[in-house]
PDB file of C-alpha atoms in Angstrom:
ATOM      1  CA  MET Q   1     -52.273-101.171  95.328  1.00 49.00           C
ATOM      2  CA  ALA Q   2     -52.770-100.547  91.622  1.00 53.00           C
ATOM      3  CA  ARG Q   3     -50.785-102.640  89.206  1.00 61.00           C
ATOM      4  CA  TYR Q   4     -49.586-101.271  85.927  1.00 53.00           C
ATOM      5  CA  ALA Q   5     -48.993-103.404  82.888  1.00 55.00           C
ATOM      6  CA  LYS Q   6     -45.457-103.341  81.602  1.00 57.00           C
ATOM      7  CA  PRO Q   7     -45.116-101.510  78.296  1.00 58.00           C
ATOM      8  CA  THR Q   8     -44.981-103.846  75.339  1.00 70.00           C
ATOM      9  CA  ARG Q   9     -41.488-104.137  74.002  1.00 77.00           C
ATOM     10  CA  LEU Q  10     -41.238-103.436  70.296  1.00 69.00           C
ATOM     11  CA  THR Q  11     -39.737-106.033  68.013  1.00 85.00           C
ATOM     12  CA  ARG Q  12     -36.757-105.031  65.900  1.00 78.00           C
ATOM     13  CA  GLU Q  13     -39.018-104.754  62.851  1.00 82.00           C
ATOM     14  CA  GLN Q  14     -41.571-102.621  64.718  1.00 83.00           C
ATOM     15  CA  SER Q  15     -38.816-100.352  66.026  1.00 85.00           C
ATOM     16  CA  ARG Q  16     -37.420 -99.944  62.518  1.00 87.00           C
ATOM     17  CA  ASP Q  17     -40.880 -99.148  61.111  1.00 88.00           C
ATOM     18  CA  LEU Q  18     -41.427 -96.571  63.851  1.00 91.00           C
ATOM     19  CA  THR Q  19     -38.079 -94.898  63.146  1.00 93.00           C
ATOM     20  CA  ARG Q  20     -38.820 -94.864  59.443  1.00 94.00           C
ATOM     21  CA  GLN Q  21     -42.260 -93.331  59.973  1.00 94.00           C
ATOM     22  CA  ARG Q  22     -40.897 -90.646  62.288  1.00 95.00           C
ATOM     23  CA  LEU Q  23     -38.276 -89.701  59.725  1.00 96.00           C
ATOM     24  CA  LEU Q  24     -40.944 -89.510  57.025  1.00 96.00           C
ATOM     25  CA  ASP Q  25     -43.196 -87.362  59.204  1.00 95.00           C
ATOM     26  CA  ALA Q  26     -40.324 -85.057  60.107  1.00 96.00           C
ATOM     27  CA  ALA Q  27     -39.226 -84.737  56.482  1.00 96.00           C
ATOM     28  CA  ARG Q  28     -42.762 -83.910  55.400  1.00 95.00           C
ATOM     29  CA  GLY Q  29     -42.882 -80.986  57.802  1.00 94.00           C
ATOM     30  CA  VAL Q  30     -39.414 -79.750  56.838  1.00 95.00           C
ATOM     31  CA  PHE Q  31     -40.082 -80.029  53.081  1.00 94.00           C
ATOM     32  CA  MET Q  32     -43.359 -78.131  53.361  1.00 91.00           C
ATOM     33  CA  LYS Q  33     -41.774 -75.432  55.521  1.00 91.00           C
ATOM     34  CA  ASP Q  34     -38.397 -74.921  53.848  1.00 93.00           C
ATOM     35  CA  GLY Q  35     -38.713 -76.670  50.494  1.00 92.00           C
ATOM     36  CA  PHE Q  36     -37.018 -79.860  49.330  1.00 93.00           C
ATOM     37  CA  ALA Q  37     -33.841 -78.265  47.981  1.00 91.00           C
ATOM     38  CA  ALA Q  38     -33.201 -76.191  51.109  1.00 94.00           C
ATOM     39  CA  ALA Q  39     -33.901 -79.018  53.553  1.00 95.00           C
ATOM     40  CA  SER Q  40     -30.824 -80.763  54.935  1.00 94.00           C
ATOM     41  CA  LEU Q  41     -30.441 -84.183  56.517  1.00 94.00           C
ATOM     42  CA  GLU Q  42     -29.566 -82.386  59.745  1.00 95.00           C
ATOM     43  CA  ASP Q  43     -32.911 -80.563  59.635  1.00 96.00           C
ATOM     44  CA  ILE Q  44     -34.800 -83.828  59.109  1.00 96.00           C
ATOM     45  CA  THR Q  45     -32.970 -85.914  61.675  1.00 96.00           C
ATOM     46  CA  ALA Q  46     -33.134 -83.151  64.291  1.00 96.00           C
ATOM     47  CA  ALA Q  47     -36.890 -82.812  63.775  1.00 96.00           C
ATOM     48  CA  ALA Q  48     -37.284 -86.595  64.130  1.00 95.00           C
ATOM     49  CA  GLY Q  49     -34.907 -86.860  67.077  1.00 95.00           C
ATOM     50  CA  TYR Q  50     -32.445 -89.208  65.361  1.00 95.00           C
ATOM     51  CA  THR Q  51     -28.905 -89.189  64.031  1.00 93.00           C
ATOM     52  CA  ARG Q  52     -27.619 -89.282  60.452  1.00 94.00           C
ATOM     53  CA  GLY Q  53     -26.778 -92.928  61.075  1.00 94.00           C
ATOM     54  CA  ALA Q  54     -30.432 -93.689  61.774  1.00 93.00           C
ATOM     55  CA  PHE Q  55     -31.355 -91.901  58.572  1.00 96.00           C
ATOM     56  CA  TYR Q  56     -28.959 -93.904  56.405  1.00 95.00           C
ATOM     57  CA  SER Q  57     -30.095 -97.120  58.056  1.00 94.00           C
ATOM     58  CA  ASN Q  58     -33.525 -96.468  56.537  1.00 94.00           C
ATOM     59  CA  PHE Q  59     -32.977 -94.374  53.413  1.00 95.00           C
ATOM     60  CA  GLY Q  60     -30.213 -94.191  50.879  1.00 94.00           C
ATOM     61  CA  SER Q  61     -30.721 -90.469  50.242  1.00 94.00           C
ATOM     62  CA  LYS Q  62     -32.984 -87.516  50.800  1.00 95.00           C
ATOM     63  CA  LEU Q  63     -34.414 -88.117  47.326  1.00 94.00           C
ATOM     64  CA  GLN Q  64     -35.308 -91.725  48.136  1.00 95.00           C
ATOM     65  CA  LEU Q  65     -37.111 -90.566  51.272  1.00 96.00           C
ATOM     66  CA  PHE Q  66     -38.981 -87.935  49.240  1.00 96.00           C
ATOM     67  CA  LEU Q  67     -40.183 -90.531  46.733  1.00 95.00           C
ATOM     68  CA  GLU Q  68     -41.443 -92.832  49.477  1.00 95.00           C
ATOM     69  CA  LEU Q  69     -43.220 -89.907  51.096  1.00 95.00           C
ATOM     70  CA  LEU Q  70     -44.958 -89.126  47.800  1.00 95.00           C
ATOM     71  CA  GLU Q  71     -45.854 -92.778  47.213  1.00 95.00           C
ATOM     72  CA  ARG Q  72     -47.459 -93.073  50.652  1.00 93.00           C
ATOM     73  CA  ASP Q  73     -49.332 -89.839  50.152  1.00 92.00           C
ATOM     74  CA  GLN Q  74     -50.593 -91.052  46.785  1.00 92.00           C
ATOM     75  CA  GLU Q  75     -51.814 -94.311  48.318  1.00 93.00           C
ATOM     76  CA  SER Q  76     -53.783 -92.311  50.873  1.00 90.00           C
ATOM     77  CA  THR Q  77     -55.288 -90.085  48.176  1.00 89.00           C
ATOM     78  CA  MET Q  78     -56.279 -93.066  46.049  1.00 89.00           C
ATOM     79  CA  ALA Q  79     -57.972 -94.660  49.050  1.00 90.00           C
ATOM     80  CA  ARG Q  80     -60.025 -91.475  49.507  1.00 86.00           C
ATOM     81  CA  MET Q  81     -60.785 -91.464  45.798  1.00 86.00           C
ATOM     82  CA  ARG Q  82     -62.094 -95.042  45.921  1.00 86.00           C
ATOM     83  CA  ALA Q  83     -64.297 -94.192  48.887  1.00 86.00           C
ATOM     84  CA  ILE Q  84     -65.779 -91.214  47.027  1.00 83.00           C
ATOM     85  CA  PHE Q  85     -66.604 -93.000  43.799  1.00 82.00           C
ATOM     86  CA  ASP Q  86     -67.871 -96.116  45.587  1.00 82.00           C
ATOM     87  CA  ASN Q  87     -70.143 -94.066  47.870  1.00 79.00           C
ATOM     88  CA  GLN Q  88     -73.682 -95.098  46.951  1.00 72.00           C
ATOM     89  CA  ALA Q  89     -75.164 -92.446  49.265  1.00 73.00           C
ATOM     90  CA  LEU Q  90     -74.062 -89.573  47.005  1.00 73.00           C
ATOM     91  CA  HIS Q  91     -76.555 -88.022  44.623  1.00 65.00           C
ATOM     92  CA  GLY Q  92     -76.690 -89.680  41.249  1.00 67.00           C
ATOM     93  CA  ASP Q  93     -75.052 -86.883  39.289  1.00 73.00           C
ATOM     94  CA  MET Q  94     -71.518 -86.127  38.171  1.00 74.00           C
ATOM     95  CA  GLU Q  95     -71.423 -82.751  39.906  1.00 76.00           C
ATOM     96  CA  SER Q  96     -72.003 -84.321  43.337  1.00 81.00           C
ATOM     97  CA  TYR Q  97     -69.146 -86.770  42.884  1.00 82.00           C
ATOM     98  CA  LEU Q  98     -66.778 -84.125  41.538  1.00 82.00           C
ATOM     99  CA  MET Q  99     -67.515 -81.809  44.467  1.00 83.00           C
ATOM    100  CA  HIS Q 100     -66.628 -84.581  46.923  1.00 82.00           C
ATOM    101  CA  TYR Q 101     -63.562 -85.410  44.849  1.00 84.00           C
ATOM    102  CA  TYR Q 102     -62.384 -81.799  45.012  1.00 83.00           C
ATOM    103  CA  ARG Q 103     -63.035 -81.435  48.746  1.00 80.00           C
ATOM    104  CA  GLU Q 104     -61.419 -84.735  49.759  1.00 80.00           C
ATOM    105  CA  CYS Q 105     -58.506 -84.982  47.344  1.00 80.00           C
ATOM    106  CA  TYR Q 106     -57.733 -81.324  46.739  1.00 81.00           C
ATOM    107  CA  ARG Q 107     -59.353 -78.672  48.940  1.00 78.00           C
ATOM    108  CA  ASP Q 108     -58.785 -80.481  52.227  1.00 71.00           C
ATOM    109  CA  ASN Q 109     -55.529 -82.111  51.192  1.00 72.00           C
ATOM    110  CA  GLY Q 110     -52.574 -80.690  53.113  1.00 77.00           C
ATOM    111  CA  SER Q 111     -50.038 -82.154  50.679  1.00 86.00           C
ATOM    112  CA  HIS Q 112     -50.336 -79.567  47.925  1.00 88.00           C
ATOM    113  CA  LEU Q 113     -47.070 -77.866  48.883  1.00 88.00           C
ATOM    114  CA  LEU Q 114     -45.327 -81.230  49.043  1.00 91.00           C
ATOM    115  CA  TRP Q 115     -46.390 -82.100  45.507  1.00 92.00           C
ATOM    116  CA  SER Q 116     -45.559 -78.608  44.302  1.00 91.00           C
ATOM    117  CA  GLU Q 117     -42.021 -79.158  45.595  1.00 92.00           C
ATOM    118  CA  ALA Q 118     -41.934 -82.468  43.737  1.00 94.00           C
ATOM    119  CA  LYS Q 119     -42.999 -80.832  40.473  1.00 93.00           C
ATOM    120  CA  LEU Q 120     -40.249 -78.256  40.800  1.00 92.00           C
ATOM    121  CA  GLN Q 121     -37.695 -80.957  41.567  1.00 93.00           C
ATOM    122  CA  ALA Q 122     -38.868 -82.972  38.550  1.00 95.00           C
ATOM    123  CA  THR Q 123     -38.023 -80.065  36.242  1.00 94.00           C
ATOM    124  CA  ARG Q 124     -34.439 -80.024  37.556  1.00 92.00           C
ATOM    125  CA  ASP Q 125     -33.607 -83.699  38.066  1.00 92.00           C
ATOM    126  CA  THR Q 126     -34.197 -86.131  35.190  1.00 91.00           C
ATOM    127  CA  ARG Q 127     -33.787 -89.230  37.389  1.00 89.00           C
ATOM    128  CA  PHE Q 128     -36.362 -87.966  39.840  1.00 93.00           C
ATOM    129  CA  ARG Q 129     -38.596 -86.862  36.984  1.00 94.00           C
ATOM    130  CA  ALA Q 130     -38.907 -90.404  35.631  1.00 93.00           C
ATOM    131  CA  ARG Q 131     -40.097 -91.770  38.990  1.00 92.00           C
ATOM    132  CA  PHE Q 132     -42.339 -88.794  39.657  1.00 95.00           C
ATOM    133  CA  ASP Q 133     -43.906 -89.004  36.202  1.00 95.00           C
ATOM    134  CA  ALA Q 134     -44.861 -92.621  36.953  1.00 94.00           C
ATOM    135  CA  LEU Q 135     -46.695 -91.471  40.098  1.00 94.00           C
ATOM    136  CA  MET Q 136     -48.529 -88.766  38.161  1.00 94.00           C
ATOM    137  CA  ARG Q 137     -49.564 -91.229  35.465  1.00 94.00           C
ATOM    138  CA  ALA Q 138     -50.879 -93.696  38.025  1.00 93.00           C
ATOM    139  CA  SER Q 139     -52.952 -90.979  39.679  1.00 91.00           C
ATOM    140  CA  LEU Q 140     -54.334 -89.782  36.353  1.00 93.00           C
ATOM    141  CA  GLN Q 141     -55.153 -93.327  35.253  1.00 94.00           C
ATOM    142  CA  ALA Q 142     -57.017 -94.008  38.514  1.00 92.00           C
ATOM    143  CA  THR Q 143     -59.074 -90.846  38.047  1.00 90.00           C
ATOM    144  CA  THR Q 144     -59.773 -91.822  34.433  1.00 93.00           C
ATOM    145  CA  THR Q 145     -60.983 -95.260  35.488  1.00 92.00           C
ATOM    146  CA  TYR Q 146     -63.412 -93.909  38.077  1.00 88.00           C
ATOM    147  CA  ILE Q 147     -64.771 -91.195  35.796  1.00 86.00           C
ATOM    148  CA  ALA Q 148     -65.345 -93.787  33.054  1.00 88.00           C
ATOM    149  CA  ALA Q 149     -67.270 -95.942  35.534  1.00 85.00           C
ATOM    150  CA  LEU Q 150     -69.392 -92.970  36.605  1.00 83.00           C
ATOM    151  CA  VAL Q 151     -70.226 -92.023  33.032  1.00 81.00           C
ATOM    152  CA  GLU Q 152     -71.224 -95.607  32.241  1.00 81.00           C
ATOM    153  CA  ARG Q 153     -73.385 -95.776  35.379  1.00 79.00           C
ATOM    154  CA  MET Q 154     -75.097 -92.411  34.953  1.00 77.00           C
ATOM    155  CA  GLY Q 155     -75.029 -91.543  31.265  1.00 69.00           C
ATOM    156  CA  PRO Q 156     -75.382 -89.904  28.839  1.00 70.00           C
ATOM    157  CA  PRO Q 157     -71.910 -90.206  27.291  1.00 75.00           C
ATOM    158  CA  LEU Q 158     -69.710 -87.137  27.641  1.00 74.00           C
ATOM    159  CA  PRO Q 159     -68.461 -85.301  24.536  1.00 79.00           C
ATOM    160  CA  VAL Q 160     -64.877 -85.875  25.705  1.00 82.00           C
ATOM    161  CA  SER Q 161     -63.187 -89.055  26.841  1.00 88.00           C
ATOM    162  CA  ALA Q 162     -62.740 -89.967  30.488  1.00 89.00           C
ATOM    163  CA  ALA Q 163     -58.978 -89.538  30.014  1.00 93.00           C
ATOM    164  CA  GLU Q 164     -59.397 -85.988  28.714  1.00 91.00           C
ATOM    165  CA  LEU Q 165     -61.813 -85.087  31.499  1.00 87.00           C
ATOM    166  CA  ALA Q 166     -59.494 -86.542  34.145  1.00 90.00           C
ATOM    167  CA  LEU Q 167     -56.576 -84.467  32.852  1.00 92.00           C
ATOM    168  CA  GLY Q 168     -58.689 -81.323  32.629  1.00 90.00           C
ATOM    169  CA  LEU Q 169     -60.078 -81.739  36.146  1.00 87.00           C
ATOM    170  CA  SER Q 170     -56.631 -82.404  37.595  1.00 90.00           C
ATOM    171  CA  ALA Q 171     -55.303 -79.211  35.999  1.00 91.00           C
ATOM    172  CA  LEU Q 172     -58.358 -77.232  37.119  1.00 89.00           C
ATOM    173  CA  PHE Q 173     -58.272 -78.455  40.715  1.00 88.00           C
ATOM    174  CA  ASN Q 174     -54.520 -78.007  41.060  1.00 89.00           C
ATOM    175  CA  GLY Q 175     -54.873 -74.427  39.873  1.00 89.00           C
ATOM    176  CA  LEU Q 176     -57.771 -73.748  42.210  1.00 86.00           C
ATOM    177  CA  GLN Q 177     -55.873 -75.237  45.111  1.00 86.00           C
ATOM    178  CA  PHE Q 178     -52.940 -72.949  44.409  1.00 87.00           C
ATOM    179  CA  TYR Q 179     -55.212 -69.903  44.475  1.00 86.00           C
ATOM    180  CA  CYS Q 180     -56.870 -71.220  47.613  1.00 84.00           C
ATOM    181  CA  LEU Q 181     -53.495 -71.338  49.364  1.00 82.00           C
ATOM    182  CA  LEU Q 182     -52.848 -67.713  48.462  1.00 84.00           C
ATOM    183  CA  ASN Q 183     -56.365 -66.443  49.139  1.00 85.00           C
ATOM    184  CA  PRO Q 184     -58.623 -69.027  50.812  1.00 82.00           C
ATOM    185  CA  GLN Q 185     -61.467 -66.519  51.156  1.00 85.00           C
ATOM    186  CA  ALA Q 186     -61.689 -66.097  47.386  1.00 84.00           C
ATOM    187  CA  VAL Q 187     -61.890 -69.777  46.385  1.00 82.00           C
ATOM    188  CA  THR Q 188     -64.955 -70.946  48.269  1.00 83.00           C
ATOM    189  CA  ASN Q 189     -66.863 -74.207  48.017  1.00 81.00           C
ATOM    190  CA  GLU Q 190     -69.772 -72.232  46.550  1.00 85.00           C
ATOM    191  CA  LEU Q 191     -67.521 -70.929  43.782  1.00 85.00           C
ATOM    192  CA  ILE Q 192     -66.263 -74.439  43.021  1.00 84.00           C
ATOM    193  CA  LYS Q 193     -69.846 -75.730  42.967  1.00 82.00           C
ATOM    194  CA  ASN Q 194     -70.812 -73.051  40.425  1.00 86.00           C
ATOM    195  CA  ILE Q 195     -67.817 -73.910  38.255  1.00 84.00           C
ATOM    196  CA  LEU Q 196     -68.571 -77.642  38.332  1.00 81.00           C
ATOM    197  CA  THR Q 197     -72.285 -77.082  37.734  1.00 81.00           C
ATOM    198  CA  ASN Q 198     -71.550 -75.128  34.570  1.00 82.00           C
ATOM    199  CA  LEU Q 199     -68.830 -77.550  33.524  1.00 75.00           C
ATOM    200  CA  CYS Q 200     -71.119 -80.548  33.859  1.00 71.00           C
ATOM    201  CA  ALA Q 201     -74.002 -78.736  32.135  1.00 70.00           C
ATOM    202  CA  ARG Q 202     -71.855 -77.721  29.169  1.00 65.00           C
ATOM    203  CA  SER Q 203     -70.281 -81.156  28.900  1.00 60.00           C
ATOM    204  CA  SER Q 204     -73.655 -82.880  28.733  1.00 54.00           C
ATOM    205  CA  THR Q 205     -75.051 -80.553  26.035  1.00 49.00           C
ATOM    206  CA  SER Q 206     -72.026 -80.054  23.795  1.00 43.00           C
ATOM    207  CA  LEU Q 207     -71.713 -81.827  20.471  1.00 35.00           C
ATOM    208  CA  PRO Q 208     -69.640 -85.038  20.496  1.00 37.00           C
ATOM    209  CA  THR Q 209     -65.994 -84.708  19.559  1.00 35.00           C
ATOM    210  CA  GLN Q 210     -63.262 -87.178  18.780  1.00 35.00           C
ATOM    211  CA  THR Q 211     -62.363 -88.998  21.988  1.00 36.00           C
ATOM    212  CA  ILE Q 212     -59.271 -90.689  23.325  1.00 32.00           C
ATOM    213  CA  PRO Q 213     -59.720 -94.341  24.348  1.00 38.00           C
ATOM    214  CA  ILE Q 214     -59.631 -94.992  28.068  1.00 34.00           C
ATOM    215  CA  GLY Q 215     -56.163 -96.079  29.125  1.00 36.00           C
ATOM    216  CA  THR Q 216     -54.343 -93.965  26.553  1.00 35.00           C
ATOM    217  CA  ALA Q 217     -51.130 -92.679  28.080  1.00 36.00           C
ATOM    218  CA  ILE Q 218     -51.241 -88.929  28.504  1.00 32.00           C
ATOM    219  CA  PRO Q 219     -47.927 -87.226  29.330  1.00 33.00           C
ATOM    220  CA  VAL Q 220     -48.121 -85.296  32.563  1.00 37.00           C
ATOM    221  CA  GLY Q 221     -45.643 -83.429  34.692  1.00 37.00           C
ATOM    222  CA  ASN Q 222     -43.856 -82.050  31.622  1.00 36.00           C
TER     223      ASN Q 222
END
């Protein structure tokens, strides 16, 4: 007669973490489907299979949950970014790294709508805007740091600073991702490769200009 192991009983902390994660996952789906402003606590708790009491045992508000969701998503993106720029198997050219960066952190990132909702919310809520702006700055600074390391490793120096290039690439990729959502057949990987090839070629042959020191705070999300 076959014996079955008894299911492991979760500790109180594990149970709380599981509830919290399910609420976050449910909220992510609701926000991306209906938008942050239109989403209600009832929508989120129903999708997660919990009550309002369970929600307030884990989060003080819908906004607090949204910020944690963004923070976790940013941590995941930064982990992918580190893996890309630390990948020694990639070709030794800026274009190769930027293509991987676009594919991993933008093209294949399902969180674009989530962050678009956050940007809209930041324009309407000054308290949220301050926290969201800090997330955007951290992301931009991480990109700046990795681009600076790539330039130092590969050379020659770019005619713009790493901070300027990071901001420009973020704006470019966000715009391309938006168009990709509307018309994925139009924004192909081949098109992106052509854009980056020309961008890298022009950057390496242009005359030097005044640069911004790495680490300079650049306002984003305004």
